[in-house]
mmCIF file of C-alpha atoms in Angstrom:
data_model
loop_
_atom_site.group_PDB
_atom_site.id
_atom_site.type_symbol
_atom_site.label_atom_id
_atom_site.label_comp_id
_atom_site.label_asym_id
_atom_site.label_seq_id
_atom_site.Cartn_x
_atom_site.Cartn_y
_atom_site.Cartn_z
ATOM 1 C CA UNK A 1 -14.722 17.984 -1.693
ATOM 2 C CA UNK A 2 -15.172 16.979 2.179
ATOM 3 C CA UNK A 3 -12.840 13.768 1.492
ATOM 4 C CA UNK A 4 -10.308 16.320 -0.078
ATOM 5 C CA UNK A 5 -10.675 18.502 2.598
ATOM 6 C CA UNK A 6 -10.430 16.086 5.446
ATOM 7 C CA UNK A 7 -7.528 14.426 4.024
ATOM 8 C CA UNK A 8 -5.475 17.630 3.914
ATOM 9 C CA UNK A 9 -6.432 18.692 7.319
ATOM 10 C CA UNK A 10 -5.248 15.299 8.643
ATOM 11 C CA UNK A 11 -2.254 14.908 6.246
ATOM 12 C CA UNK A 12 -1.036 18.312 7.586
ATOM 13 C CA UNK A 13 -1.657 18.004 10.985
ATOM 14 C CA UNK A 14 0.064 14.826 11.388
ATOM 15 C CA UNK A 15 2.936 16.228 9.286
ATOM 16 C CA UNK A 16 3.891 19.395 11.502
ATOM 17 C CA UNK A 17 2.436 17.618 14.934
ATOM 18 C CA UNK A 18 4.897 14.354 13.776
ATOM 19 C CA UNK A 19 7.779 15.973 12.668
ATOM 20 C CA UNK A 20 9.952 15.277 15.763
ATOM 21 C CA UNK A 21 9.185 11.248 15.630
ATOM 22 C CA UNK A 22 9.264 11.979 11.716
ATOM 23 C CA UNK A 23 13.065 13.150 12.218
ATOM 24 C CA UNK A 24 13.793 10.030 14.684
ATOM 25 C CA UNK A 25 12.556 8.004 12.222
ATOM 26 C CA UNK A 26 14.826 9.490 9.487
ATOM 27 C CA UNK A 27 17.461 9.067 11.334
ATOM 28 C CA UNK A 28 17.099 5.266 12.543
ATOM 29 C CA UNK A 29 16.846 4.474 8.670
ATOM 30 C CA UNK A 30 19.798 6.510 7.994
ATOM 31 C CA UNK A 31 21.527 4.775 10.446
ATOM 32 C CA UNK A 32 20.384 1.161 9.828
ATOM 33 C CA UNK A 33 20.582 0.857 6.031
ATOM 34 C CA UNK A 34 22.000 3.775 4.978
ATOM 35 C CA UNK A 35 20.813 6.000 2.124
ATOM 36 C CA UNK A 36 18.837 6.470 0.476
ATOM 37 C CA UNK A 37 16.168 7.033 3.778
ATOM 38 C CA UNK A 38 12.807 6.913 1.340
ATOM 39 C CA UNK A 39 12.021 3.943 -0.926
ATOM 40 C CA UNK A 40 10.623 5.448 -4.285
ATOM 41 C CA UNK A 41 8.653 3.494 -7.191
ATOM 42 C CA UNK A 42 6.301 4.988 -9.809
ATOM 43 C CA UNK A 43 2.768 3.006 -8.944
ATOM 44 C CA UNK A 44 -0.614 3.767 -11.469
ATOM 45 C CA UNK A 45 -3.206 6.199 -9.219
ATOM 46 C CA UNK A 46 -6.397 7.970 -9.783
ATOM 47 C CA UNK A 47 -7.775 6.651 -13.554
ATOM 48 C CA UNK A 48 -4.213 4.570 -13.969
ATOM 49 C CA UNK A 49 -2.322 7.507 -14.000
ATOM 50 C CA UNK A 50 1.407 6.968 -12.682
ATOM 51 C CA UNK A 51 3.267 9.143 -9.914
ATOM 52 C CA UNK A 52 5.625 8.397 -7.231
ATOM 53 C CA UNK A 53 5.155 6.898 -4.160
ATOM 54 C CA UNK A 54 7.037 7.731 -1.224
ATOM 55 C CA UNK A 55 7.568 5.261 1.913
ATOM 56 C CA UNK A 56 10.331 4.862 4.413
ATOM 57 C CA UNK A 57 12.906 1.910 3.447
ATOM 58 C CA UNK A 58 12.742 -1.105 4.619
ATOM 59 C CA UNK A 59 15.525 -2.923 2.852
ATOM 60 C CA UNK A 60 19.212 -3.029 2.980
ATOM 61 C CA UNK A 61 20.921 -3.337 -0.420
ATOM 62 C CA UNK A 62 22.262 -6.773 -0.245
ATOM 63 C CA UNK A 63 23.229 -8.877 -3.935
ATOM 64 C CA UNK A 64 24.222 -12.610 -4.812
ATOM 65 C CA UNK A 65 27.235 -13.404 -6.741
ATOM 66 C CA UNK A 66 25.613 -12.595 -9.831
ATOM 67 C CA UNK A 67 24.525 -9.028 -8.973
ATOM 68 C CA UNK A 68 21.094 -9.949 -8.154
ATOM 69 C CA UNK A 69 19.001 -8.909 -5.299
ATOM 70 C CA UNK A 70 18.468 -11.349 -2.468
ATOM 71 C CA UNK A 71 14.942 -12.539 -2.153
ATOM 72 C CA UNK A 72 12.734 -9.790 0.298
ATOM 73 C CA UNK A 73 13.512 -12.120 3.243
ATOM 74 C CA UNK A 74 16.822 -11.731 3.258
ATOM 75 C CA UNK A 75 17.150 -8.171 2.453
ATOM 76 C CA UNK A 76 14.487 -6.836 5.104
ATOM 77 C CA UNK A 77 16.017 -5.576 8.545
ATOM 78 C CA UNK A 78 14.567 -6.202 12.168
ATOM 79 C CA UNK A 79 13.686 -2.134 11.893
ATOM 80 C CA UNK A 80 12.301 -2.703 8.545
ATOM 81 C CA UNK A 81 9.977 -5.335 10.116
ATOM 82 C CA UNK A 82 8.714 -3.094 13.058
ATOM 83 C CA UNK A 83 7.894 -0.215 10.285
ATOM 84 C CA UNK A 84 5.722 -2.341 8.421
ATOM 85 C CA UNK A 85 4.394 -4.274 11.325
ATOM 86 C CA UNK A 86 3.408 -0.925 12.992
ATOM 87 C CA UNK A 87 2.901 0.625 9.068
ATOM 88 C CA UNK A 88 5.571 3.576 10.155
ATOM 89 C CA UNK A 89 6.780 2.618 6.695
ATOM 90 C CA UNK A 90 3.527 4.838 5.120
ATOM 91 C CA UNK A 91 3.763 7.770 6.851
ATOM 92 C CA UNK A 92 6.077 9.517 4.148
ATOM 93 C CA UNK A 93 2.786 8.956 2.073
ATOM 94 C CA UNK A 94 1.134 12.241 3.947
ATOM 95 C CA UNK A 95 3.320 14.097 1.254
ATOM 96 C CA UNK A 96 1.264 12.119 -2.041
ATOM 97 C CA UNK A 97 -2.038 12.611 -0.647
ATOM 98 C CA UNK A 98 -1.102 16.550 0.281
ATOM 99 C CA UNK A 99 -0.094 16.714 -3.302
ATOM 100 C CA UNK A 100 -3.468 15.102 -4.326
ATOM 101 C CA UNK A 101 -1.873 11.468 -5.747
ATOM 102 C CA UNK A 102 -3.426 9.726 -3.146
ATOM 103 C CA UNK A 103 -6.087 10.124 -0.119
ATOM 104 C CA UNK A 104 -6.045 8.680 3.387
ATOM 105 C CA UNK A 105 -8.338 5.821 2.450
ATOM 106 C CA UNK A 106 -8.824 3.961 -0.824
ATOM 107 C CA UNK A 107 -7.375 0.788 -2.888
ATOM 108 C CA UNK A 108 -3.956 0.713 -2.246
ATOM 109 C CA UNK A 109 -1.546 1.495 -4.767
ATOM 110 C CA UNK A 110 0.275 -1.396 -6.699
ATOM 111 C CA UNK A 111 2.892 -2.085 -9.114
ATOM 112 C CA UNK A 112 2.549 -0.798 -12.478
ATOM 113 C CA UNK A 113 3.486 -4.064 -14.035
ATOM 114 C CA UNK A 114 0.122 -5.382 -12.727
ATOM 115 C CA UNK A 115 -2.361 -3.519 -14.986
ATOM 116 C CA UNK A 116 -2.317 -5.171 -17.832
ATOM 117 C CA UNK A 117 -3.079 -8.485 -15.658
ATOM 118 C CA UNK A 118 -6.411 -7.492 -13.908
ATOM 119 C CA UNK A 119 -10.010 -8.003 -15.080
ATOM 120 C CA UNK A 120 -12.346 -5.166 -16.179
ATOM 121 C CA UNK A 121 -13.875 -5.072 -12.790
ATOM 122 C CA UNK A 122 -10.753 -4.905 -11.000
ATOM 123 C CA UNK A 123 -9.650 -2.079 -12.866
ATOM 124 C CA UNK A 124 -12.619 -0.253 -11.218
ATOM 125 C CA UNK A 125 -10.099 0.511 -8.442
ATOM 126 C CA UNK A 126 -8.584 2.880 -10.357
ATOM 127 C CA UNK A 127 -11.992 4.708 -10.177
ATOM 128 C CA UNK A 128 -10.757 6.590 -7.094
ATOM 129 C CA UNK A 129 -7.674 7.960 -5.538
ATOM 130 C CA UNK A 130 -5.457 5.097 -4.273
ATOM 131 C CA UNK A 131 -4.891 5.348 -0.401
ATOM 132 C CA UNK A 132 -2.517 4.892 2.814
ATOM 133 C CA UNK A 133 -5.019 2.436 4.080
ATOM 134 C CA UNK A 134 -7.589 0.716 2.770
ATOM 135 C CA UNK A 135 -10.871 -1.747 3.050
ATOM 136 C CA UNK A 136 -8.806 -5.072 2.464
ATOM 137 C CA UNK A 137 -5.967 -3.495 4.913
ATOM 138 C CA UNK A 138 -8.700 -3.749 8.031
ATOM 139 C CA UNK A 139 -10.537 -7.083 6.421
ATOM 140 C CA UNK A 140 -7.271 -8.918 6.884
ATOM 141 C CA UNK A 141 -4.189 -6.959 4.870
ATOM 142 C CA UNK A 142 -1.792 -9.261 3.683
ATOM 143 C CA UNK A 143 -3.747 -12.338 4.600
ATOM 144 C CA UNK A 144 -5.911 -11.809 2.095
ATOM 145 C CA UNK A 145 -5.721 -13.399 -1.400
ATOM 146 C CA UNK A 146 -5.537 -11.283 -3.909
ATOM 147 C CA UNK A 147 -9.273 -12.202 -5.177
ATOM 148 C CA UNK A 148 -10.228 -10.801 -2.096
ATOM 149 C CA UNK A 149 -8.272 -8.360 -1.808
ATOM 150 C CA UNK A 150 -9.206 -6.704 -5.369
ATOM 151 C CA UNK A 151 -13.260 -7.642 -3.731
ATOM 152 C CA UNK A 152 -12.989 -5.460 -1.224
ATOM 153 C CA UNK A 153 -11.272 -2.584 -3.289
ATOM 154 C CA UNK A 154 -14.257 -2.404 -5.303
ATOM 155 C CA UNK A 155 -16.603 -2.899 -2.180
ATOM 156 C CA UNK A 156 -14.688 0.428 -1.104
ATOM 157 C CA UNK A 157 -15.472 1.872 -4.645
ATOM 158 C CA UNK A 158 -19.077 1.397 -4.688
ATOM 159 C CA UNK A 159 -19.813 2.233 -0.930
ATOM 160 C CA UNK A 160 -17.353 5.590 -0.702
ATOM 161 C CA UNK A 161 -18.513 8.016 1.874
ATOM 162 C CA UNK A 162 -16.676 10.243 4.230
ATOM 163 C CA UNK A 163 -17.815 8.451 7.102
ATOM 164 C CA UNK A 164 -16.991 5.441 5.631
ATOM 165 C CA UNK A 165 -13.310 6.469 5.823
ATOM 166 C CA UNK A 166 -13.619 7.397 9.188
ATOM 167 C CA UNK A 167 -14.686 4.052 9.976
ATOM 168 C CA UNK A 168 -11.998 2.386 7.976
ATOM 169 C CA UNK A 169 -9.261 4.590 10.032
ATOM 170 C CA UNK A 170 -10.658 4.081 13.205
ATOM 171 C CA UNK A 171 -10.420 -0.046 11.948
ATOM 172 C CA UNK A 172 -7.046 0.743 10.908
ATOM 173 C CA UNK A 173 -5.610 1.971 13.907
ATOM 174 C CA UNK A 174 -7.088 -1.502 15.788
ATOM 175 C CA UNK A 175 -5.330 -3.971 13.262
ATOM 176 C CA UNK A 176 -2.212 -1.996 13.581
ATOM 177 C CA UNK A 177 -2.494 -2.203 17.244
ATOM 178 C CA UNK A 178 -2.852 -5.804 16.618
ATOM 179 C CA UNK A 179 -0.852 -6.173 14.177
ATOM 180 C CA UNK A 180 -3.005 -7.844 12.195
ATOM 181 C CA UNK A 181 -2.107 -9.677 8.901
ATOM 182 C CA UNK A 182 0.967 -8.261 8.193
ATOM 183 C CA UNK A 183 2.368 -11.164 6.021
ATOM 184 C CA UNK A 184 1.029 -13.792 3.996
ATOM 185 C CA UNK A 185 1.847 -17.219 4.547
ATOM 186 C CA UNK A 186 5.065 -18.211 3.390
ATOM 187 C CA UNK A 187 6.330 -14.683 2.194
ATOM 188 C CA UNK A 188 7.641 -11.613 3.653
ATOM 189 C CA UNK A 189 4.350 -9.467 2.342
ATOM 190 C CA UNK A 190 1.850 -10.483 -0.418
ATOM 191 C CA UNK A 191 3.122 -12.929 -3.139
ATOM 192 C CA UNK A 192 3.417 -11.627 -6.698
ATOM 193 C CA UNK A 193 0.350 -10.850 -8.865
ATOM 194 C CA UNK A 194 -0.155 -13.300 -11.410
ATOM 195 C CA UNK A 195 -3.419 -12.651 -12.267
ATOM 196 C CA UNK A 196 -6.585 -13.644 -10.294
ATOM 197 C CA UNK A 197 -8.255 -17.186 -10.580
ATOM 198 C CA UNK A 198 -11.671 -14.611 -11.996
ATOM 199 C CA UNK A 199 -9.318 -14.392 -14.982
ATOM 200 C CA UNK A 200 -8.511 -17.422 -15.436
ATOM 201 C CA UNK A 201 -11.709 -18.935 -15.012
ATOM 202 C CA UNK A 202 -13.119 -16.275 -18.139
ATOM 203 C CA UNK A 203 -9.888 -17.135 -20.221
ATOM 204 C CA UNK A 204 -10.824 -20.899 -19.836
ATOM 205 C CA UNK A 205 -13.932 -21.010 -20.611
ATOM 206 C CA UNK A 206 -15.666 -22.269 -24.179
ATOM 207 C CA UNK A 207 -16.142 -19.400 -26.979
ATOM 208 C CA UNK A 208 -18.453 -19.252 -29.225
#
């Protein structure tokens, strides 16, 4: 109840307290890319259930001559990279955890089409509410392989506290300052899930 709590308080304050650079910000991505302002995609929360996340766009549309996408590189604007570098992108977020579909601190949200890849343990991170920021997001964000990533999400599930959060935000607020492991090597963000080595290693070992 005093995670709950605290993340309304904050979620609200920084809602009606933001709203002018919340407006600016609307307005650069109107501007930039055009509409729609707020990227939307259904992503599996609290016990796998699915809702919608809400973030700030980052993209333009942009298409090959076959109608397909261009890769994230390509498509992702200079203002696109200072939102994520500076994680502006989240704020829209506020609204999920104010609606209970997420908290201020937890596992992040991922695709849907990644549950059916991950190990029973890593499933554990669906134990609690997925959040803005995270443990893995201040031990090294994108950076991170996804082993380690999915680690420290269940570190974060067995260790939970309120003040534990607090710590994590305070963290967060350093590495953004930073700017701290915003991409991995070689890719805009994180490279696709394709399941983790753990898997691999139990699906290639001897049965009896």
């Amino acid at each position: 109840m005093a995670k709950r709590l605290f993340d309304i308080l904050v979620s609200l304050s920084v809602l009606l307290f933001g709203a002018p650079v919340l407006l600016l910000l609307c307005l650069a991505v109107r501007i930039n890319m055009g509409s729609p302002i707020f990227f939307r995609q259904e992503r599996p929360g609290l016990n796998g259930e699915i809702f919608e996340i809400i973030k700030f766009r980052t993209m333009r549309d942009a298409y090959d001559q076959d109608s397909k996408p261009l890769p994230d590189a390509e498509r992702l604007t200079k203002l696109g990279r200072l939102l994520r570098a500076t994680s502006l992108d989240e704020l829209p977020e506020l609204l999920n955890v104010l609606k209970g579909e997420m908290s201020l601190v937890g596992p992040r949200p991922l695709l849907v089409r990644y549950l059916p890849l991950y190990t029973p343990e890593q499933v554990r991170r669906h134990d609690v509410r997925p959040g803005i920021t995270g443990l893995a997001q201040v031990r090294g964000r994108n950076a991170l392989d996804w082993d380690s990533k999915f680690a420290y999400d269940i570190e974060y599930v067995d260790n939970q506290s309120l003040w534990f959060d607090l710590r994590i935000l305070f963290e967060t607020v350093r590495a953004v300052v930073k700017r701290e492991g915003i991409s991995h090597e070689g890719v805009v963000t994180m490279p696709r899930f394709e399941g983790s080595t753990a898997a691999a290693d139990q699906k290639d070992q001897p049965r009896d």
